[in-house]
């Protein structure tokens, strides 16, 4: 895609094509300002002011654009996305009003994943001018973070293995002068036995590791961000059927969210001490693979009987959450493509959010609403804890009944989060099934902007 940075620019009176925004109610009044020929042109394009409709109106030697939106007085994140997608290369400005959050959709509407297209002809940039120069950097940073999630998720597993995730962390660390520690090999086996067990069957060039980035003043409150980095989830010996495996390159989507969120936190120089923890593995099959019935001893010391090798995300996160808890964090946020059950409960568009504290949950849900990044809370219902009891170990990694799978996975993670620590967990799909303006099919952030805004508000900027 075009570098997001350039797609929104301050309005200094440059030549630009006007975009008029109208809705169905306002169309008649708007049409009165047009010539008969211009009205006929819009009618010929069947422009009725409906959401995402785009019209082109001739104007002497030139033309202007008309976009249908729900409410021209209050723009959502997506309402300019279709215009950004469809209009030709050029420079534009809104005829009246401010783009505000629609800057985000203007940029993401131009996202394309062309890495593997050999005949790629990139569309030229559609640049939007805005008088709100002070807002450009913020929305551009959010859009860049979103596009990063998409790029990481869309990249196939062979090119986005644990080593590639490490390279992404390295790039991030360099950009923000953060420190990156990578735990692998014997140190991983000793210190993070569940991460090692899940990842040990992979080929050498996809060897498992824990990526640990730290940044910021140690005197500030610790914010820990954790992301599930299963670069491919075959299911392990409990192998997935073909249809269920097809999209499993996206099983590092949580890591993508965590990386992107860390970038936003550091870019805004929030007053936190940041710990980004990404357990990066491939859940592969080989003679060395961990097995159903094996008992793993976790970093925390709890023993976990493996009921199903396909419930691997919670294992690697368990060790990573234990490590995060050792920093006495003010808040832990984790992202994971953790359960099919969350999709059954909420469908592909709504990430399931779980949280220990109601006030924290409410802050995240409020940020979700105001930033067009919907999320829904599921309970960490105490009574379901017993679903994870094991005959021979401290717990099993998956329940023997099919109930409340997302909550039960959340309860599994809860065992590894230190007592009393404020914790938010996102079970996210990280994938857009139905293409819509600003949201192409494929990788997509879900819960990223909600978390970012809640965190920014919490740490006072
Ligand atoms: N990565 C999957 C979950 C997943 C599947 C997310 C499809 C999004 C779409 C996870 O590792 C998994 O396989 N979970 C199992 C857990 C079960 C064995 C308890 C699941 O949800 O079926
Ligand atoms: Zn799995
Ligand atoms: Zn998985």
Tab-separated table of C-alpha atoms and ligand atoms in Angstrom:
chain	number	residue	atom	x	y	z
A	1	UNK	CA	0.000	0.000	0.000
A	2	UNK	CA	1.017	3.623	-0.226
A	3	UNK	CA	2.836	4.783	2.851
A	4	UNK	CA	-0.025	5.904	5.154
A	5	UNK	CA	2.005	8.909	6.241
A	6	UNK	CA	1.400	10.768	3.016
A	7	UNK	CA	-2.310	10.106	2.621
A	8	UNK	CA	-3.533	12.900	4.898
A	9	UNK	CA	-1.888	16.288	4.669
A	10	UNK	CA	-2.456	19.730	6.170
A	11	UNK	CA	-4.629	22.005	4.066
A	12	UNK	CA	-2.543	24.940	2.945
A	13	UNK	CA	-4.871	25.904	0.147
A	14	UNK	CA	-3.405	23.435	-2.361
A	15	UNK	CA	-5.371	22.609	-5.505
A	16	UNK	CA	-7.806	19.869	-4.574
A	17	UNK	CA	-11.010	18.250	-5.722
A	18	UNK	CA	-13.965	18.901	-3.425
A	19	UNK	CA	-15.894	16.098	-1.770
A	20	UNK	CA	-19.465	16.945	-0.757
A	21	UNK	CA	-21.019	14.664	1.829
A	22	UNK	CA	-24.797	14.217	1.890
A	23	UNK	CA	-27.343	11.791	3.210
A	24	UNK	CA	-30.747	10.830	1.838
A	25	UNK	CA	-32.522	13.539	3.821
A	26	UNK	CA	-30.161	16.233	2.656
A	27	UNK	CA	-30.003	15.240	-0.995
A	28	UNK	CA	-32.879	17.418	-2.151
A	29	UNK	CA	-31.432	20.570	-0.614
A	30	UNK	CA	-28.001	19.708	-1.981
A	31	UNK	CA	-29.434	19.107	-5.460
A	32	UNK	CA	-30.890	22.631	-5.451
A	33	UNK	CA	-27.348	24.020	-5.375
A	34	UNK	CA	-26.543	22.139	-8.586
A	35	UNK	CA	-27.257	22.897	-12.240
A	36	UNK	CA	-29.825	20.830	-14.101
A	37	UNK	CA	-26.995	19.072	-15.912
A	38	UNK	CA	-25.246	18.192	-12.668
A	39	UNK	CA	-28.476	16.855	-11.182
A	40	UNK	CA	-28.983	14.731	-14.252
A	41	UNK	CA	-25.462	13.402	-13.934
A	42	UNK	CA	-26.061	12.300	-10.337
A	43	UNK	CA	-29.401	10.761	-11.296
A	44	UNK	CA	-27.644	8.882	-14.100
A	45	UNK	CA	-25.279	7.395	-11.533
A	46	UNK	CA	-28.257	6.448	-9.345
A	47	UNK	CA	-26.791	8.537	-6.564
A	48	UNK	CA	-29.362	8.738	-3.770
A	49	UNK	CA	-27.241	9.722	-0.785
A	50	UNK	CA	-27.082	6.196	0.659
A	51	UNK	CA	-24.110	5.198	2.794
A	52	UNK	CA	-20.915	4.521	0.826
A	53	UNK	CA	-22.448	5.757	-2.456
A	54	UNK	CA	-19.985	7.707	-4.564
A	55	UNK	CA	-20.999	10.208	-7.255
A	56	UNK	CA	-18.971	12.283	-9.688
A	57	UNK	CA	-20.347	15.669	-10.753
A	58	UNK	CA	-18.999	17.579	-13.763
A	59	UNK	CA	-18.222	21.210	-13.002
A	60	UNK	CA	-17.160	23.237	-16.027
A	61	UNK	CA	-13.708	22.020	-17.008
A	62	UNK	CA	-13.405	19.880	-13.902
A	63	UNK	CA	-15.488	17.790	-11.461
A	64	UNK	CA	-16.201	17.212	-7.825
A	65	UNK	CA	-17.171	14.151	-5.823
A	66	UNK	CA	-20.256	13.437	-3.763
A	67	UNK	CA	-20.303	10.841	-1.019
A	68	UNK	CA	-23.301	9.345	0.759
A	69	UNK	CA	-22.954	9.147	4.530
A	70	UNK	CA	-25.352	8.387	7.372
A	71	UNK	CA	-24.827	11.745	9.054
A	72	UNK	CA	-22.682	14.466	7.449
A	73	UNK	CA	-22.499	16.262	10.822
A	74	UNK	CA	-20.846	13.373	12.608
A	75	UNK	CA	-18.534	11.167	10.598
A	76	UNK	CA	-17.652	7.618	11.651
A	77	UNK	CA	-14.326	5.930	11.020
A	78	UNK	CA	-15.492	4.294	7.815
A	79	UNK	CA	-17.597	6.868	6.026
A	80	UNK	CA	-14.851	8.154	3.727
A	81	UNK	CA	-13.350	4.727	3.100
A	82	UNK	CA	-15.345	3.962	-0.036
A	83	UNK	CA	-14.453	7.360	-1.512
A	84	UNK	CA	-10.786	6.737	-0.744
A	85	UNK	CA	-11.063	3.355	-2.419
A	86	UNK	CA	-12.913	4.441	-5.564
A	87	UNK	CA	-11.781	7.956	-6.412
A	88	UNK	CA	-8.885	8.332	-8.819
A	89	UNK	CA	-5.403	9.278	-7.734
A	90	UNK	CA	-5.386	12.908	-6.664
A	91	UNK	CA	-5.777	15.431	-3.883
A	92	UNK	CA	-9.112	16.011	-2.193
A	93	UNK	CA	-10.720	18.116	0.500
A	94	UNK	CA	-14.099	18.014	2.183
A	95	UNK	CA	-16.306	20.867	0.956
A	96	UNK	CA	-17.540	21.439	4.493
A	97	UNK	CA	-16.757	20.055	7.917
A	98	UNK	CA	-13.901	18.023	9.291
A	99	UNK	CA	-12.925	14.444	8.589
A	100	UNK	CA	-12.002	13.611	12.210
A	101	UNK	CA	-12.107	9.844	12.751
A	102	UNK	CA	-12.882	9.321	9.062
A	103	UNK	CA	-9.186	9.985	8.446
A	104	UNK	CA	-8.630	6.455	9.722
A	105	UNK	CA	-10.932	4.956	7.086
A	106	UNK	CA	-9.519	7.213	4.385
A	107	UNK	CA	-6.162	5.541	4.931
A	108	UNK	CA	-7.288	1.962	5.567
A	109	UNK	CA	-9.592	2.193	2.529
A	110	UNK	CA	-6.414	2.303	0.457
A	111	UNK	CA	-4.859	-0.769	2.075
A	112	UNK	CA	-3.795	-3.520	-0.292
A	113	UNK	CA	-1.722	-6.622	0.287
A	114	UNK	CA	0.257	-7.034	-2.915
A	115	UNK	CA	3.400	-8.789	-1.691
A	116	UNK	CA	2.724	-11.895	-3.771
A	117	UNK	CA	1.106	-10.267	-6.828
A	118	UNK	CA	3.606	-10.448	-9.653
A	119	UNK	CA	1.695	-8.058	-11.928
A	120	UNK	CA	0.972	-5.475	-9.271
A	121	UNK	CA	0.020	-2.036	-10.531
A	122	UNK	CA	-0.393	0.014	-7.374
A	123	UNK	CA	-3.195	2.554	-7.500
A	124	UNK	CA	-1.893	6.075	-6.983
A	125	UNK	CA	-2.384	7.832	-3.667
A	126	UNK	CA	-5.651	9.568	-2.852
A	127	UNK	CA	-4.563	12.358	-0.553
A	128	UNK	CA	-6.987	14.126	1.767
A	129	UNK	CA	-6.303	17.664	2.910
A	130	UNK	CA	-7.484	18.643	6.347
A	131	UNK	CA	-7.574	21.818	8.378
A	132	UNK	CA	-7.183	19.664	11.491
A	133	UNK	CA	-3.428	19.381	11.130
A	134	UNK	CA	-3.083	18.473	14.801
A	135	UNK	CA	-5.058	15.272	14.294
A	136	UNK	CA	-3.131	13.913	11.322
A	137	UNK	CA	-0.357	12.183	13.234
A	138	UNK	CA	-2.710	10.444	15.658
A	139	UNK	CA	-5.037	8.990	13.055
A	140	UNK	CA	-2.166	8.146	10.743
A	141	UNK	CA	-0.423	6.255	13.545
A	142	UNK	CA	-3.601	4.276	14.234
A	143	UNK	CA	-4.031	3.481	10.556
A	144	UNK	CA	-0.389	2.429	10.292
A	145	UNK	CA	-0.870	0.149	13.298
A	146	UNK	CA	-3.952	-1.366	11.674
A	147	UNK	CA	-2.147	-1.895	8.375
A	148	UNK	CA	0.723	-3.550	10.233
A	149	UNK	CA	-1.682	-6.085	11.774
A	150	UNK	CA	-3.096	-6.780	8.322
A	151	UNK	CA	0.308	-7.227	6.697
A	152	UNK	CA	1.514	-9.566	9.440
A	153	UNK	CA	-1.657	-11.668	9.399
A	154	UNK	CA	-1.896	-11.805	5.603
A	155	UNK	CA	1.672	-13.015	5.213
A	156	UNK	CA	1.803	-16.812	4.861
A	157	UNK	CA	3.282	-18.877	7.669
A	158	UNK	CA	6.463	-19.776	5.813
A	159	UNK	CA	7.293	-16.063	5.578
A	160	UNK	CA	5.819	-15.075	8.963
A	161	UNK	CA	7.275	-17.703	11.262
A	162	UNK	CA	8.763	-17.100	14.718
A	163	UNK	CA	11.937	-15.691	13.133
A	164	UNK	CA	9.937	-13.180	11.089
A	165	UNK	CA	7.998	-12.118	14.194
A	166	UNK	CA	11.344	-11.649	15.890
A	167	UNK	CA	12.488	-9.463	12.992
A	168	UNK	CA	9.315	-7.381	13.377
A	169	UNK	CA	10.038	-6.911	17.076
A	170	UNK	CA	13.597	-5.933	16.239
A	171	UNK	CA	12.377	-3.348	13.761
A	172	UNK	CA	9.996	-1.955	16.363
A	173	UNK	CA	12.692	-1.896	19.031
A	174	UNK	CA	15.089	-0.029	16.731
A	175	UNK	CA	12.443	2.512	15.751
A	176	UNK	CA	11.689	3.378	19.373
A	177	UNK	CA	15.027	2.679	21.058
A	178	UNK	CA	13.526	-0.179	23.020
A	179	UNK	CA	15.338	-3.289	24.197
A	180	UNK	CA	14.616	-6.713	22.802
A	181	UNK	CA	15.504	-9.948	24.580
A	182	UNK	CA	14.870	-13.263	22.839
A	183	UNK	CA	14.620	-16.468	24.853
A	184	UNK	CA	15.174	-19.672	22.890
A	185	UNK	CA	16.740	-23.120	23.019
A	186	UNK	CA	17.661	-24.494	26.447
A	187	UNK	CA	16.730	-21.257	28.212
A	188	UNK	CA	13.252	-21.497	26.690
A	189	UNK	CA	12.910	-25.146	27.674
A	190	UNK	CA	13.958	-24.376	31.248
A	191	UNK	CA	12.185	-21.051	31.765
A	192	UNK	CA	9.120	-21.390	29.561
A	193	UNK	CA	8.380	-25.103	29.299
A	194	UNK	CA	4.926	-24.740	27.757
A	195	UNK	CA	6.132	-22.387	25.010
A	196	UNK	CA	8.914	-24.830	24.259
A	197	UNK	CA	6.641	-27.880	24.293
A	198	UNK	CA	4.163	-26.372	21.830
A	199	UNK	CA	6.880	-25.143	19.469
A	200	UNK	CA	9.406	-27.953	19.613
A	201	UNK	CA	8.053	-29.999	16.703
A	202	UNK	CA	8.605	-27.219	14.180
A	203	UNK	CA	11.441	-27.188	11.662
A	204	UNK	CA	14.678	-25.573	12.843
A	205	UNK	CA	14.105	-22.366	10.943
A	206	UNK	CA	10.780	-21.959	12.778
A	207	UNK	CA	12.159	-22.762	16.236
A	208	UNK	CA	10.068	-21.487	19.164
A	209	UNK	CA	11.050	-18.397	21.148
A	210	UNK	CA	9.787	-15.775	23.545
A	211	UNK	CA	10.138	-12.211	22.264
A	212	UNK	CA	10.404	-9.719	25.090
A	213	UNK	CA	10.600	-6.024	24.317
A	214	UNK	CA	10.952	-3.425	27.059
A	215	UNK	CA	10.679	0.332	26.801
A	216	UNK	CA	10.167	3.420	28.915
A	217	UNK	CA	11.054	4.817	32.293
A	218	UNK	CA	11.216	2.039	34.925
A	219	UNK	CA	9.681	4.510	37.387
A	220	UNK	CA	6.424	4.544	35.395
A	221	UNK	CA	3.630	2.004	35.939
A	222	UNK	CA	4.187	-1.247	34.088
A	223	UNK	CA	1.921	-1.970	31.141
A	224	UNK	CA	2.310	-5.524	29.847
A	225	UNK	CA	1.036	-6.371	26.372
A	226	UNK	CA	0.972	-10.035	25.435
A	227	UNK	CA	0.085	-11.605	22.083
A	228	UNK	CA	-0.446	-15.173	20.907
A	229	UNK	CA	2.149	-15.822	18.231
A	230	UNK	CA	1.207	-19.199	16.804
A	231	UNK	CA	2.582	-18.660	13.327
A	232	UNK	CA	0.735	-21.707	12.073
A	233	UNK	CA	-1.729	-23.871	13.948
A	234	UNK	CA	-2.012	-27.320	12.406
A	235	UNK	CA	-3.672	-28.459	15.635
A	236	UNK	CA	-0.652	-30.603	16.422
A	237	UNK	CA	-1.307	-34.338	16.838
A	238	UNK	CA	-4.987	-33.451	17.354
A	239	UNK	CA	-4.745	-32.316	13.758
A	240	UNK	CA	-7.325	-29.910	12.373
A	241	UNK	CA	-9.415	-30.889	9.365
A	242	UNK	CA	-8.457	-29.082	6.151
A	243	UNK	CA	-11.144	-26.410	6.274
A	244	UNK	CA	-10.271	-25.534	9.875
A	245	UNK	CA	-6.562	-25.343	9.062
A	246	UNK	CA	-6.882	-23.214	5.957
A	247	UNK	CA	-6.708	-19.828	7.658
A	248	UNK	CA	-4.357	-20.803	10.472
A	249	UNK	CA	-1.562	-18.560	9.195
A	250	UNK	CA	-3.578	-15.949	11.084
A	251	UNK	CA	-3.036	-17.645	14.447
A	252	UNK	CA	-0.336	-15.070	15.195
A	253	UNK	CA	-2.967	-12.332	14.901
A	254	UNK	CA	-2.785	-11.703	18.642
A	255	UNK	CA	0.955	-11.094	18.304
A	256	UNK	CA	0.190	-8.705	15.447
A	257	UNK	CA	-2.226	-6.770	17.664
A	258	UNK	CA	0.283	-6.691	20.522
A	259	UNK	CA	3.112	-5.453	18.282
A	260	UNK	CA	0.905	-2.779	16.773
A	261	UNK	CA	-0.350	-1.632	20.171
A	262	UNK	CA	3.199	-1.480	21.509
A	263	UNK	CA	4.128	0.701	18.529
A	264	UNK	CA	1.294	3.103	19.340
A	265	UNK	CA	2.244	3.261	23.019
A	266	UNK	CA	5.885	4.000	22.242
A	267	UNK	CA	5.061	6.363	19.372
A	268	UNK	CA	2.928	8.466	21.705
A	269	UNK	CA	5.531	8.192	24.457
A	270	UNK	CA	2.949	7.181	27.025
A	271	UNK	CA	4.145	7.413	30.604
A	272	UNK	CA	4.425	3.663	31.114
A	273	UNK	CA	7.120	1.077	31.445
A	274	UNK	CA	6.140	-1.210	28.571
A	275	UNK	CA	6.700	-4.956	28.429
A	276	UNK	CA	5.718	-6.569	25.139
A	277	UNK	CA	5.710	-10.364	25.380
A	278	UNK	CA	5.194	-12.541	22.340
A	279	UNK	CA	5.539	-16.305	22.583
A	280	UNK	CA	6.277	-17.208	18.955
A	281	UNK	CA	5.845	-20.834	17.867
A	282	UNK	CA	4.533	-23.085	15.170
A	283	UNK	CA	2.110	-25.764	16.365
A	284	UNK	CA	3.517	-28.426	14.068
A	285	UNK	CA	3.547	-32.200	13.857
A	286	UNK	CA	6.641	-34.397	14.020
A	287	UNK	CA	8.020	-37.281	16.043
A	288	UNK	CA	8.987	-34.750	18.687
A	289	UNK	CA	5.565	-33.198	19.028
A	290	UNK	CA	3.889	-32.900	22.448
A	291	UNK	CA	1.026	-35.346	22.834
A	292	UNK	CA	-2.461	-35.679	24.247
A	293	UNK	CA	-2.001	-37.086	27.744
A	294	UNK	CA	1.398	-35.497	28.309
A	295	UNK	CA	1.776	-33.431	31.445
A	296	UNK	CA	3.631	-30.136	31.112
A	297	UNK	CA	5.103	-28.257	34.016
A	298	UNK	CA	4.493	-24.558	33.456
A	299	UNK	CA	6.775	-21.643	34.339
A	300	UNK	CA	4.465	-20.952	37.247
A	301	UNK	CA	4.903	-24.491	38.546
A	302	UNK	CA	1.338	-25.578	37.818
A	303	UNK	CA	1.167	-28.875	35.961
A	304	UNK	CA	-1.056	-29.085	32.895
A	305	UNK	CA	-2.362	-32.322	31.433
A	306	UNK	CA	-2.754	-32.040	27.684
A	307	UNK	CA	-6.264	-32.995	26.693
A	308	UNK	CA	-5.939	-31.550	23.210
A	309	UNK	CA	-2.818	-30.326	21.410
A	310	UNK	CA	-5.021	-27.911	19.456
A	311	UNK	CA	-5.625	-25.882	22.625
A	312	UNK	CA	-2.041	-24.640	22.300
A	313	UNK	CA	-2.549	-20.896	22.468
A	314	UNK	CA	-3.476	-20.938	26.135
A	315	UNK	CA	-0.331	-22.953	26.914
A	316	UNK	CA	2.128	-20.512	25.400
A	317	UNK	CA	0.161	-17.571	26.801
A	318	UNK	CA	0.156	-19.161	30.244
A	319	UNK	CA	3.940	-18.966	30.450
A	320	UNK	CA	4.026	-15.490	28.906
A	321	UNK	CA	1.362	-14.199	31.336
A	322	UNK	CA	3.349	-15.655	34.228
A	323	UNK	CA	6.388	-13.710	33.020
A	324	UNK	CA	4.321	-10.529	32.617
A	325	UNK	CA	2.978	-10.937	36.147
A	326	UNK	CA	6.533	-11.027	37.537
A	327	UNK	CA	6.898	-7.321	36.660
A	328	UNK	CA	4.196	-6.243	39.132
A	329	UNK	CA	2.204	-4.710	36.267
A	330	UNK	CA	-0.465	-2.051	36.641
A	331	UNK	CA	-2.298	-3.684	33.736
A	332	UNK	CA	-1.904	-6.697	31.473
A	333	UNK	CA	-3.655	-6.768	28.099
A	334	UNK	CA	-3.463	-9.857	25.933
A	335	UNK	CA	-4.693	-10.581	22.426
A	336	UNK	CA	-5.189	-14.067	21.021
A	337	UNK	CA	-6.998	-15.908	18.252
A	338	UNK	CA	-7.776	-18.317	21.041
A	339	UNK	CA	-11.035	-20.179	20.448
A	340	UNK	CA	-13.491	-21.118	17.752
A	341	UNK	CA	-16.064	-20.834	20.533
A	342	UNK	CA	-15.668	-17.038	20.644
A	343	UNK	CA	-16.610	-16.998	16.942
A	344	UNK	CA	-19.618	-19.199	17.535
A	345	UNK	CA	-20.749	-16.869	20.312
A	346	UNK	CA	-20.112	-13.505	18.658
A	347	UNK	CA	-19.460	-14.094	14.964
A	348	UNK	CA	-16.472	-12.876	13.000
A	349	UNK	CA	-16.783	-9.125	13.657
A	350	UNK	CA	-16.904	-8.927	17.441
A	351	UNK	CA	-13.901	-9.828	19.534
A	352	UNK	CA	-14.717	-11.361	22.904
A	353	UNK	CA	-13.291	-9.338	25.744
A	354	UNK	CA	-12.825	-10.703	29.245
A	355	UNK	CA	-11.616	-8.733	32.225
A	356	UNK	CA	-11.143	-9.168	35.947
A	357	UNK	CA	-12.273	-5.679	36.905
A	358	UNK	CA	-15.594	-4.170	35.881
A	359	UNK	CA	-14.317	-0.588	35.727
A	360	UNK	CA	-11.479	-1.613	33.425
A	361	UNK	CA	-13.868	-3.604	31.238
A	362	UNK	CA	-16.187	-0.625	31.007
A	363	UNK	CA	-13.354	1.696	30.017
A	364	UNK	CA	-12.340	-0.665	27.206
A	365	UNK	CA	-15.926	-1.136	26.020
A	366	UNK	CA	-16.527	2.619	26.018
A	367	UNK	CA	-13.379	3.132	23.943
A	368	UNK	CA	-14.570	0.368	21.625
A	369	UNK	CA	-17.826	2.195	21.022
A	370	UNK	CA	-16.420	5.667	20.468
A	371	UNK	CA	-13.768	4.386	18.086
A	372	UNK	CA	-15.875	2.147	15.846
A	373	UNK	CA	-13.991	-0.903	17.055
A	374	UNK	CA	-16.767	-2.952	18.597
A	375	UNK	CA	-16.093	-5.573	21.274
A	376	UNK	CA	-18.334	-7.603	23.557
A	377	UNK	CA	-17.639	-8.759	27.081
A	378	UNK	CA	-17.858	-12.430	28.021
A	379	UNK	CA	-17.738	-13.598	31.635
A	380	UNK	CA	-14.915	-15.264	33.518
A	381	UNK	CA	-17.511	-17.313	35.339
A	382	UNK	CA	-15.974	-18.872	38.442
A	383	UNK	CA	-18.176	-21.967	38.418
A	384	UNK	CA	-16.704	-23.095	35.085
A	385	UNK	CA	-13.228	-23.337	36.562
A	386	UNK	CA	-13.906	-26.948	37.490
A	387	UNK	CA	-14.204	-27.842	33.796
A	388	UNK	CA	-10.417	-27.645	33.773
A	389	UNK	CA	-9.779	-30.106	36.585
A	390	UNK	CA	-7.517	-33.048	35.798
A	391	UNK	CA	-7.370	-36.527	37.330
A	392	UNK	CA	-3.589	-36.571	37.416
A	393	UNK	CA	-2.333	-32.973	37.168
A	394	UNK	CA	-3.266	-29.491	38.438
A	395	UNK	CA	-5.428	-28.829	35.402
A	396	UNK	CA	-6.165	-29.871	31.831
A	397	UNK	CA	-5.763	-27.544	28.862
A	398	UNK	CA	-9.213	-28.157	27.440
A	399	UNK	CA	-12.535	-29.131	28.928
A	400	UNK	CA	-14.264	-32.410	28.159
A	401	UNK	CA	-17.568	-30.613	27.522
A	402	UNK	CA	-18.342	-28.134	24.727
A	403	UNK	CA	-19.758	-25.363	26.921
A	404	UNK	CA	-18.589	-21.731	27.107
A	405	UNK	CA	-15.319	-22.469	25.320
A	406	UNK	CA	-14.157	-18.857	25.184
A	407	UNK	CA	-14.781	-18.284	28.889
A	408	UNK	CA	-13.130	-21.564	29.829
A	409	UNK	CA	-10.046	-20.587	27.811
A	410	UNK	CA	-10.110	-17.235	29.613
A	411	UNK	CA	-10.302	-19.050	32.950
A	412	UNK	CA	-7.311	-21.159	31.960
A	413	UNK	CA	-5.293	-17.986	31.303
A	414	UNK	CA	-6.547	-16.474	34.550
A	415	UNK	CA	-4.655	-19.141	36.502
A	416	UNK	CA	-1.392	-17.731	35.149
A	417	UNK	CA	-2.102	-14.063	35.780
A	418	UNK	CA	-0.780	-13.000	39.178
A	419	UNK	CA	-3.307	-12.520	41.922
A	420	UNK	CA	-4.944	-9.095	42.051
A	421	UNK	CA	-3.468	-7.904	38.756
A	422	UNK	CA	-5.798	-5.899	36.519
A	423	UNK	CA	-6.076	-7.932	33.312
A	424	UNK	CA	-7.946	-7.677	30.013
A	425	UNK	CA	-8.076	-10.527	27.524
A	426	UNK	CA	-9.194	-10.243	23.892
A	427	UNK	CA	-10.187	-13.410	22.048
A	428	UNK	CA	-10.046	-11.925	18.578
A	429	UNK	CA	-10.626	-13.314	15.090
A	430	UNK	CA	-8.100	-10.966	13.434
A	431	UNK	CA	-9.710	-11.687	10.078
A	432	UNK	CA	-12.314	-9.904	8.027
A	433	UNK	CA	-14.656	-12.324	6.278
A	434	UNK	CA	-16.971	-9.934	4.428
A	435	UNK	CA	-15.175	-7.106	2.635
A	436	UNK	CA	-16.533	-3.645	3.435
A	437	UNK	CA	-15.166	-0.152	2.810
A	438	UNK	CA	-11.931	0.261	4.736
A	439	UNK	CA	-11.926	-3.409	5.654
A	440	UNK	CA	-10.653	-5.640	2.880
A	441	UNK	CA	-10.970	-9.406	3.137
A	442	UNK	CA	-8.122	-10.846	5.202
A	443	UNK	CA	-6.193	-9.747	8.248
A	444	UNK	CA	-7.834	-7.080	10.367
A	445	UNK	CA	-7.357	-5.482	13.754
A	446	UNK	CA	-10.173	-6.161	16.193
A	447	UNK	CA	-9.921	-4.623	19.624
A	448	UNK	CA	-6.741	-2.766	18.730
A	449	UNK	CA	-8.147	0.774	18.605
A	450	UNK	CA	-10.424	0.097	21.570
A	451	UNK	CA	-7.413	-0.965	23.623
A	452	UNK	CA	-5.244	1.854	22.396
A	453	UNK	CA	-7.756	4.539	23.333
A	454	UNK	CA	-8.534	2.958	26.706
A	455	UNK	CA	-4.823	2.732	27.493
A	456	UNK	CA	-4.088	6.251	26.328
A	457	UNK	CA	-6.878	7.580	28.538
A	458	UNK	CA	-5.673	5.497	31.498
A	459	UNK	CA	-2.144	6.830	31.360
A	460	UNK	CA	-3.236	10.383	30.954
A	461	UNK	CA	-2.558	11.590	27.450
B	1	LIG	N1	-6.322	-21.111	16.880
B	1	LIG	C1	-7.388	-21.896	17.354
B	1	LIG	C2	-8.668	-21.114	17.550
B	1	LIG	C3	-9.328	-20.551	16.346
B	1	LIG	C4	-9.891	-21.396	15.407
B	1	LIG	C5	-9.470	-19.203	16.235
B	1	LIG	C6	-10.524	-20.860	14.333
B	1	LIG	C7	-10.115	-18.666	15.161
B	1	LIG	C8	-10.646	-19.506	14.208
B	1	LIG	C9	-7.060	-22.511	18.693
B	1	LIG	O1	-5.739	-22.835	18.893
B	1	LIG	C10	-7.836	-23.790	18.778
B	1	LIG	O2	-7.640	-24.638	17.966
B	1	LIG	N2	-8.746	-23.853	19.748
B	1	LIG	C11	-9.573	-24.988	19.932
B	1	LIG	C12	-9.632	-25.259	21.403
B	1	LIG	C13	-10.279	-26.560	21.743
B	1	LIG	C14	-9.415	-27.708	21.323
B	1	LIG	C15	-10.516	-26.583	23.237
B	1	LIG	C16	-10.948	-24.672	19.375
B	1	LIG	O3	-11.411	-23.543	19.542
B	1	LIG	O4	-11.539	-25.554	18.775
B	2	LIG	ZN1	-5.214	-24.767	18.137
B	3	LIG	ZN1	-4.343	-21.668	17.830
